[in-house]
PDB file of C-alpha atoms in Angstrom:
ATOM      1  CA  UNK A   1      90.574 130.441 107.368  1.00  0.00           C
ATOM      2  CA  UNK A   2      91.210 129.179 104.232  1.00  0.00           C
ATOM      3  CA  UNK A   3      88.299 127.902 101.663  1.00  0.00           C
ATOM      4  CA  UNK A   4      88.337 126.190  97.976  1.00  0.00           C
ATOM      5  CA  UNK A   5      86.801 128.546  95.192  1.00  0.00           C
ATOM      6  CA  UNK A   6      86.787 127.763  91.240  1.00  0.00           C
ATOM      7  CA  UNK A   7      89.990 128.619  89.429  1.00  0.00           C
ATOM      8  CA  UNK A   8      89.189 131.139  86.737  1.00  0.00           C
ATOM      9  CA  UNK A   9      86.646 130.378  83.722  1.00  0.00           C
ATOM     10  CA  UNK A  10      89.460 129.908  81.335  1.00  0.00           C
ATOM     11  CA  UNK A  11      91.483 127.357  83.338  1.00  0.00           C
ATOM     12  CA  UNK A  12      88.206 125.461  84.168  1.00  0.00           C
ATOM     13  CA  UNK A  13      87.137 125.128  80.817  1.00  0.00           C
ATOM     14  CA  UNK A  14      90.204 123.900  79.499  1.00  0.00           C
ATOM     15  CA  UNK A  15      90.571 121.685  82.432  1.00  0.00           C
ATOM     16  CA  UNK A  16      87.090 120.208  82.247  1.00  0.00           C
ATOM     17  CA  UNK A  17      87.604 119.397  77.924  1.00  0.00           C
ATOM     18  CA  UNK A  18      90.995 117.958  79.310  1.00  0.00           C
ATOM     19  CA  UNK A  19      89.218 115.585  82.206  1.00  0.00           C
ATOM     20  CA  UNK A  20      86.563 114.711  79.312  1.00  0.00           C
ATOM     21  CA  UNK A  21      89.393 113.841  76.717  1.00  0.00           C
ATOM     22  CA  UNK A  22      91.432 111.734  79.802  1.00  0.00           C
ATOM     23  CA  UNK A  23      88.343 109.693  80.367  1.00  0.00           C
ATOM     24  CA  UNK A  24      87.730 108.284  76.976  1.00  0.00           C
ATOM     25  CA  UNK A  25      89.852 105.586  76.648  1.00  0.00           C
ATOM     26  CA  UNK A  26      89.130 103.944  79.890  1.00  0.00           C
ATOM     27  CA  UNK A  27      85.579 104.007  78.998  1.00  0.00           C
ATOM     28  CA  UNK A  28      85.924 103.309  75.484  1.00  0.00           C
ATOM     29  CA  UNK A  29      87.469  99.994  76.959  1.00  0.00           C
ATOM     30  CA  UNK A  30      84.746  99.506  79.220  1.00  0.00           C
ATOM     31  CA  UNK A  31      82.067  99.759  76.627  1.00  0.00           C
ATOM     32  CA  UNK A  32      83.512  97.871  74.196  1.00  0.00           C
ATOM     33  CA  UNK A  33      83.397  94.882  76.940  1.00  0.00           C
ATOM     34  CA  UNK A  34      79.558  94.771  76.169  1.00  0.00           C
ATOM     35  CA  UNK A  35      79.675  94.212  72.751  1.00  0.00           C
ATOM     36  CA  UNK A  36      77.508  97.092  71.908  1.00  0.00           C
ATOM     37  CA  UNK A  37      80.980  98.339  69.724  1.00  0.00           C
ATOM     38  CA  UNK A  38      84.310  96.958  69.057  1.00  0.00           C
ATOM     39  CA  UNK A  39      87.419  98.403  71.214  1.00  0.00           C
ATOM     40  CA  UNK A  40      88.524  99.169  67.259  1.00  0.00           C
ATOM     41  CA  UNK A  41      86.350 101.519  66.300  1.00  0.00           C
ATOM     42  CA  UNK A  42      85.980 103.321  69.433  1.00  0.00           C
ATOM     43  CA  UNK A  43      89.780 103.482  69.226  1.00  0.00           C
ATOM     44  CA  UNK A  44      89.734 104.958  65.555  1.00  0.00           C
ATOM     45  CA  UNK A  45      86.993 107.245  66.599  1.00  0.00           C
ATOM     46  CA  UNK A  46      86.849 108.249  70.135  1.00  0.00           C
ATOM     47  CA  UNK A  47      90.299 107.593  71.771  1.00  0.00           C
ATOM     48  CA  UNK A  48      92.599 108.693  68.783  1.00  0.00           C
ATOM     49  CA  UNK A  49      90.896 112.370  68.761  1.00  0.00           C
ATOM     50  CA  UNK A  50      90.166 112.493  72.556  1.00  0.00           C
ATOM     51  CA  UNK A  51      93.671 112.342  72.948  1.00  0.00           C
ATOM     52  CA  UNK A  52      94.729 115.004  70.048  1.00  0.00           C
ATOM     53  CA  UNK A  53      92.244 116.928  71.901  1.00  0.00           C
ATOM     54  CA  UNK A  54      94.283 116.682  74.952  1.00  0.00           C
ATOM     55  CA  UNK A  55      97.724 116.990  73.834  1.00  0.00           C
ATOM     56  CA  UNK A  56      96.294 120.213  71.559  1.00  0.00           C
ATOM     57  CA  UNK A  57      95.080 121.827  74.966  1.00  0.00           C
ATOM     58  CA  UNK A  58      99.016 121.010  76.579  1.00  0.00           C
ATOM     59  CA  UNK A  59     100.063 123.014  73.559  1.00  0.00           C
ATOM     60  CA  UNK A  60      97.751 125.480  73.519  1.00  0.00           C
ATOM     61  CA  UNK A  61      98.396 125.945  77.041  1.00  0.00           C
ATOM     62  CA  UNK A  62     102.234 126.358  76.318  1.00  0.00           C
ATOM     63  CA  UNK A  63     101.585 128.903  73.691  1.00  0.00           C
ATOM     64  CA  UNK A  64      99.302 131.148  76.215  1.00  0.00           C
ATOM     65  CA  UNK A  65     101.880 130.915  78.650  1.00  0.00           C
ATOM     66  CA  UNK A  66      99.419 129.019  80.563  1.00  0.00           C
ATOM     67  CA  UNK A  67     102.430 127.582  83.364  1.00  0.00           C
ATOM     68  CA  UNK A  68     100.224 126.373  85.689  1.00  0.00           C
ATOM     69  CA  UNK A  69      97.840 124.046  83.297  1.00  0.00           C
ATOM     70  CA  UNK A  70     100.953 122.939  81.592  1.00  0.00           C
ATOM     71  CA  UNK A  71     102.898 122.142  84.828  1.00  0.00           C
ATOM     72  CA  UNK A  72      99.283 119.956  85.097  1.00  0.00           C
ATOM     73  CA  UNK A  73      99.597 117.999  82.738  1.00  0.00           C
ATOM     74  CA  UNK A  74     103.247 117.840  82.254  1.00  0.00           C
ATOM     75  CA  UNK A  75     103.779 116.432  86.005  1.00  0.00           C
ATOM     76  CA  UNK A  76     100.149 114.109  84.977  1.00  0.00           C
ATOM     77  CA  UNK A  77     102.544 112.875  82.432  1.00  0.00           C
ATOM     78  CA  UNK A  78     105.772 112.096  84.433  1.00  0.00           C
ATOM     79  CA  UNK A  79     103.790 111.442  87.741  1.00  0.00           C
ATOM     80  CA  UNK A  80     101.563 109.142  85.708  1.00  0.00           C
ATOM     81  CA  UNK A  81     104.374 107.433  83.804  1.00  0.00           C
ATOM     82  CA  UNK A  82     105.972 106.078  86.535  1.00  0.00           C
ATOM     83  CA  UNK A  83     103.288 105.409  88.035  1.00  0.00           C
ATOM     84  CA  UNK A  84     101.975 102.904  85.761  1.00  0.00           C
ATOM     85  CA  UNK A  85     105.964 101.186  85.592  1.00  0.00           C
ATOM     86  CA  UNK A  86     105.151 100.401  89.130  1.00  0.00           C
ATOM     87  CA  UNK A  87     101.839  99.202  89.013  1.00  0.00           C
ATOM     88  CA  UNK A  88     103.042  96.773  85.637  1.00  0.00           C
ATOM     89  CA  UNK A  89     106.177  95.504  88.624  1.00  0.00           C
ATOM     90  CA  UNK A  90     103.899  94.261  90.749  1.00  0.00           C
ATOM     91  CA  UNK A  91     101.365  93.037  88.121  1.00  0.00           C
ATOM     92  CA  UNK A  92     104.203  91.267  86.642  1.00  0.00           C
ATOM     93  CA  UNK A  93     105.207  89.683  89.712  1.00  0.00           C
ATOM     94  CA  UNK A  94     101.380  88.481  90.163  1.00  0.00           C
ATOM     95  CA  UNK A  95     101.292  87.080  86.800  1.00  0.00           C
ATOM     96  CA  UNK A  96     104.906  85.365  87.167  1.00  0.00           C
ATOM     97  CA  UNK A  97     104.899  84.121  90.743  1.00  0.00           C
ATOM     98  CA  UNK A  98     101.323  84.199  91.896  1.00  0.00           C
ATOM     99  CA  UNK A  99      99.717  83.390  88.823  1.00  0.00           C
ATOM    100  CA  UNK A 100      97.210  85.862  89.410  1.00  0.00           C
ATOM    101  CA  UNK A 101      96.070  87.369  85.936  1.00  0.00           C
ATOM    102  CA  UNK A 102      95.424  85.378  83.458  1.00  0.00           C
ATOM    103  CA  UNK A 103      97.321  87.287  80.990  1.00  0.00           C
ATOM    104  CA  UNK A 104      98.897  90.467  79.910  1.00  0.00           C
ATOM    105  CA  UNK A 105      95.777  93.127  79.949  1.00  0.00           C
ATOM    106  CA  UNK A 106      98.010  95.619  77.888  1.00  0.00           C
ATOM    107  CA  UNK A 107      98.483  93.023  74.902  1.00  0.00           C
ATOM    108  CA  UNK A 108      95.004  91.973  75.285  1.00  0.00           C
ATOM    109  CA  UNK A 109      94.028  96.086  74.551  1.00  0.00           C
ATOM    110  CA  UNK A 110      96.521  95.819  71.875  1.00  0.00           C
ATOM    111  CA  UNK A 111      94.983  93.229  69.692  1.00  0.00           C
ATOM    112  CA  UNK A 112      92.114  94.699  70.382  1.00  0.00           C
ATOM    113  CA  UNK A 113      93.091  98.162  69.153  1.00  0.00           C
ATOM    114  CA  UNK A 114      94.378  97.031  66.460  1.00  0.00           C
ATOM    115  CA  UNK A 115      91.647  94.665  64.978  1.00  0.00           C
ATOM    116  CA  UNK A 116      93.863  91.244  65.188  1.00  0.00           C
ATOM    117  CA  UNK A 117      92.527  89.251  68.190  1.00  0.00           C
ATOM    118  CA  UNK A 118      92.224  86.320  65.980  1.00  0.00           C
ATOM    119  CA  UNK A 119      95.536  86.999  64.141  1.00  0.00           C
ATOM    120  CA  UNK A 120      97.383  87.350  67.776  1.00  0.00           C
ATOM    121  CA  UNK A 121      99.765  89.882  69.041  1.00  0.00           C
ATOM    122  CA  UNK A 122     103.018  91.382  67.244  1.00  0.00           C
ATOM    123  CA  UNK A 123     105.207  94.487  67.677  1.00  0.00           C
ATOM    124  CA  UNK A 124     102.618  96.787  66.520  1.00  0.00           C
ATOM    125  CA  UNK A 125      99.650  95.564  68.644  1.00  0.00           C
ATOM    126  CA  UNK A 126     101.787  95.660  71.892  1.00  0.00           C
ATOM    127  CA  UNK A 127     103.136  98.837  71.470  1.00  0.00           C
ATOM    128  CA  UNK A 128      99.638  99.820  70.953  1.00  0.00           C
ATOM    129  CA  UNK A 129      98.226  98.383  73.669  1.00  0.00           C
ATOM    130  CA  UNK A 130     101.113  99.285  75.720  1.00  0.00           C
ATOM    131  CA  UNK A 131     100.884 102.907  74.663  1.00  0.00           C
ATOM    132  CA  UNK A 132      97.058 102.772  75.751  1.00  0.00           C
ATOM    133  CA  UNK A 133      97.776 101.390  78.935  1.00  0.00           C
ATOM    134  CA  UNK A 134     100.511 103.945  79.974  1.00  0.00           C
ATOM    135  CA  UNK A 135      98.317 106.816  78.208  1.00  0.00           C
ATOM    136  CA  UNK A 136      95.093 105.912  80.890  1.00  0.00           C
ATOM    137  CA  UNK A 137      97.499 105.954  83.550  1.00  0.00           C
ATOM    138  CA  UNK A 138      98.502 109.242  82.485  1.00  0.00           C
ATOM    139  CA  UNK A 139      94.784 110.089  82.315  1.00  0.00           C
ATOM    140  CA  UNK A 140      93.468 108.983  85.356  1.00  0.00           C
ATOM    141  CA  UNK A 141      96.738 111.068  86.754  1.00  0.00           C
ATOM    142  CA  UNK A 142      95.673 113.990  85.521  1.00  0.00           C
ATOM    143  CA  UNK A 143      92.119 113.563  86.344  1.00  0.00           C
ATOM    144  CA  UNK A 144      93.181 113.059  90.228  1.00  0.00           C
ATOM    145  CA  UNK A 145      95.418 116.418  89.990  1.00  0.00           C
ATOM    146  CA  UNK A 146      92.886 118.515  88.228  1.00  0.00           C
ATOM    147  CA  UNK A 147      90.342 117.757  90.962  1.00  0.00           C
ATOM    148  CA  UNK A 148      92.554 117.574  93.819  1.00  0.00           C
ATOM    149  CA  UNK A 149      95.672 119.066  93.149  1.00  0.00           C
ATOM    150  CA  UNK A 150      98.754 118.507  94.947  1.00  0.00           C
ATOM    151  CA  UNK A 151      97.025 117.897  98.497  1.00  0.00           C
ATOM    152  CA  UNK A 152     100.237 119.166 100.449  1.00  0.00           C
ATOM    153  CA  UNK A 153     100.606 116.279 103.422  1.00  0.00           C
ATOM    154  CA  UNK A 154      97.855 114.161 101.612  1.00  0.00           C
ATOM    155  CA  UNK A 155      99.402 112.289  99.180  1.00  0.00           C
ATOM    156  CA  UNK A 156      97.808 109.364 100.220  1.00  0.00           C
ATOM    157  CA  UNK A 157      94.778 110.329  98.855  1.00  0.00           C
ATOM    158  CA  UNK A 158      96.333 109.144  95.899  1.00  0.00           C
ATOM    159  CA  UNK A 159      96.131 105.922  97.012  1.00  0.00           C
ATOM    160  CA  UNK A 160      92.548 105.958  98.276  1.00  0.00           C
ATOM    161  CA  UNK A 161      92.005 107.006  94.819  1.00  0.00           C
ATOM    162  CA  UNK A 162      93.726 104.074  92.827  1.00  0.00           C
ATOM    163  CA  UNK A 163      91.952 101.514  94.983  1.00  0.00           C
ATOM    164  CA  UNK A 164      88.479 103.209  94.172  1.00  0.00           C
ATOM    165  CA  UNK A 165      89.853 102.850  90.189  1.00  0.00           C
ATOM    166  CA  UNK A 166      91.405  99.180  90.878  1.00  0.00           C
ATOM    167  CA  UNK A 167      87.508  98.379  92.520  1.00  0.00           C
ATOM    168  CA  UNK A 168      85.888  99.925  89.382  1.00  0.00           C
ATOM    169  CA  UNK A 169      87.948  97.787  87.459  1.00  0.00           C
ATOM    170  CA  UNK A 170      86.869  94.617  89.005  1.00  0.00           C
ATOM    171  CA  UNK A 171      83.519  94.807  88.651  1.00  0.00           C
ATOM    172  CA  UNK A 172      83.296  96.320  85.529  1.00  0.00           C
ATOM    173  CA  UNK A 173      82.227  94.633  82.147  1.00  0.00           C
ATOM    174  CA  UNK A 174      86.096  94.345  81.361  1.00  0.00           C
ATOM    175  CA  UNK A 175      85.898  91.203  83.723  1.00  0.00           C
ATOM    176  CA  UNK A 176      84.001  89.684  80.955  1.00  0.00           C
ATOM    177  CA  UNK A 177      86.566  89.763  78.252  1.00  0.00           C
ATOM    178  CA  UNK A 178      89.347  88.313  80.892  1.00  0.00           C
ATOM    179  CA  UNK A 179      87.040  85.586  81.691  1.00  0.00           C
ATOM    180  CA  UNK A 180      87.418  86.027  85.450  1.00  0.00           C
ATOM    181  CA  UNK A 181      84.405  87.355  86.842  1.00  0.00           C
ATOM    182  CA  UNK A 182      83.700  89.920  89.211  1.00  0.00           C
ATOM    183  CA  UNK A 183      86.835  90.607  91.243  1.00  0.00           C
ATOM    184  CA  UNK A 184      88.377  87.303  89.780  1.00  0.00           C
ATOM    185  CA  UNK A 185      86.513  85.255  91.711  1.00  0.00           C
ATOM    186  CA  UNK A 186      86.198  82.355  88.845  1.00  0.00           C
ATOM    187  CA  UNK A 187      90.195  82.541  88.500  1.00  0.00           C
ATOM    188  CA  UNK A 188      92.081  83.761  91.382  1.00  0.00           C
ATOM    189  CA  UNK A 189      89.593  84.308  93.912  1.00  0.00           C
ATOM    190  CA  UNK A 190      92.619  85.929  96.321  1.00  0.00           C
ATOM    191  CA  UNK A 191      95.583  86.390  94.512  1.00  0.00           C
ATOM    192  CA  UNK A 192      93.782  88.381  91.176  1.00  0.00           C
ATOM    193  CA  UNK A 193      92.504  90.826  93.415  1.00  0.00           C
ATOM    194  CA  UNK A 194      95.081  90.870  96.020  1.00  0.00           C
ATOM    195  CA  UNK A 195      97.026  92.135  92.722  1.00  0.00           C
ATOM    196  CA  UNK A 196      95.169  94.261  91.537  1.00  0.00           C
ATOM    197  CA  UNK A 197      94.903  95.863  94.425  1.00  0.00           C
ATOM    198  CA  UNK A 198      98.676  95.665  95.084  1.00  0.00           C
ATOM    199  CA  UNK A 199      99.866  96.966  91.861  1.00  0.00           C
ATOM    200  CA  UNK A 200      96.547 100.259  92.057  1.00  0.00           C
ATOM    201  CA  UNK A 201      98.303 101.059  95.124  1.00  0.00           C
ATOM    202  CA  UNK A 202     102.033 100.680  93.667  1.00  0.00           C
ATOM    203  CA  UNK A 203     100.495 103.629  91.212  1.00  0.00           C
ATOM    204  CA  UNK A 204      98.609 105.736  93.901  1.00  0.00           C
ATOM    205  CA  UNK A 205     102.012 105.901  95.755  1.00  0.00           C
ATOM    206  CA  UNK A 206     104.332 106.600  93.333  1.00  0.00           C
ATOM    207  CA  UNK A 207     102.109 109.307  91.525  1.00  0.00           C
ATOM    208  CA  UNK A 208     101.055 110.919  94.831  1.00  0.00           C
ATOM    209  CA  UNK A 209     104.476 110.966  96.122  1.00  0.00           C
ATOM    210  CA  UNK A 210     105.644 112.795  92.690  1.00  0.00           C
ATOM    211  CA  UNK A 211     103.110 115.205  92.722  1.00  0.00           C
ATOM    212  CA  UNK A 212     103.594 115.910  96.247  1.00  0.00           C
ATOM    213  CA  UNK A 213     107.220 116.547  95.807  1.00  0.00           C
ATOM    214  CA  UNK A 214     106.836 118.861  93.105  1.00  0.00           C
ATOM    215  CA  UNK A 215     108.209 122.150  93.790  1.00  0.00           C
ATOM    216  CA  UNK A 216     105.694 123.397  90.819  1.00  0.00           C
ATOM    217  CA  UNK A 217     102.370 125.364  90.725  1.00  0.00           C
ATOM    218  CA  UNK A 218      99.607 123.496  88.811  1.00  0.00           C
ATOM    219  CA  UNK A 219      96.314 124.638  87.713  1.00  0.00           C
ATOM    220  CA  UNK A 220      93.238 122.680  89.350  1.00  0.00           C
ATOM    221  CA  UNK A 221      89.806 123.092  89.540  1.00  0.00           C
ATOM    222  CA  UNK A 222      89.630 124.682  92.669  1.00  0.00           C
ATOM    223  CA  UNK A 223      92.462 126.917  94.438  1.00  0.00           C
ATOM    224  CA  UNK A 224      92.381 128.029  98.140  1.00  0.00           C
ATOM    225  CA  UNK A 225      91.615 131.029  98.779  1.00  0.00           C
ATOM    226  CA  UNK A 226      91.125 133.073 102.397  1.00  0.00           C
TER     227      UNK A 226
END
């Protein structure tokens, strides 16, 4: 019968900092929606290092020979990647045809980043915000694989994962900034989260299929054992 037991202290560790680096930039966003700090500073000072700090442990793991923490991240990065171009397809079919967001959330992040909401958005704040977006849905990714791993025959727990993020995400101070309300109920009251949900799902798919065709070993916080 097989059972899950910890990986080793050295692969936990690393993965844990890794999960705690990931998780900064959705949060950073999140708290700057209450106005206690701007989404400028917390870039500068929280998401900036959190992701050196992540991108140092990928290398660190390469230099170790670490294969299975850097097959981790590397496959966060690619499953992750295109995960998030098919998530922004059906977003951008929302937005176009539906008229279900009220505007582009990654140029929103972008101005905000970049300290020029009142100036408006150029090349530099949308590849900014563009870069963020893609990076958290690297993160979130990597965050699913580190605690679940590969789930051979399960990959649609990736998608009961992305709608538990897409439901954080609508009720979630972020609302505020949009001007929507909880699950867009003062803009789109069906189509907003209709899309949202859509487009989480579009993500959950395409990362969970990736992963789940990956012919690679990747470290996780648990491996099964008999």
């Amino acid at each position: 019968m097989q059972r899950l037991k910890l990986s080793n202290s050295r692969d936990v560790t690393l993965i844990l900092i890794a999960v705690v680096a990931a998780s900064i930039s959705p949060l950073a966003f999140t708290l700057s929606a209450t106005g206690l700090y701007t989404f400028h500073w917390l870039g500068v000072h929280t998401i900036v290092p959190a992701v050196l700090v992540w991108f140092s442990i990928l290398i660190y793991a390469a230099w170790s020979s670490n294969k299975s923490l850097v097959n981790l991240m590397l496959l966060s990065i690619l499953a992750g990647g295109a995960g998030t171009v098919s998530m922004e397809i059906v977003r951008s079919i929302g937005f176009s045809y539906f008229h279900a967001m009220p505007g582009s959330l990654p140029m929103l992040m972008g101005v905000k980043l970049t300290d020029q909401f009142m100036v408006g958005p150029n090349w530099w704040s949308n590849m900014v915000g563009w870069g963020d977006h893609f990076w958290n849905g690297i993160g979130f990714t990597f965050i699913y694989l580190a605690l679940v791993g590969k789930s051979k025959g399960r990959w649609w727990l990736g998608v009961l994962f992305s709608i538990a993020v897409g439901t954080t995400f609508m009720v979630s101070p972020v609302m505020n900034i949009l001007g929507v309300g909880y699950f867009g109920h003062q803009f789109a009251p069906i189509a907003f989260p209709v899309t949202v949900y859509l487009a989480h799902i579009a993500w959950g798919v395409t990362f969970g299929f990736i992963a789940q065709h990956s012919n690679k070993i990747i470290a996780s916080f648990y491996v099964r054992g008999i």
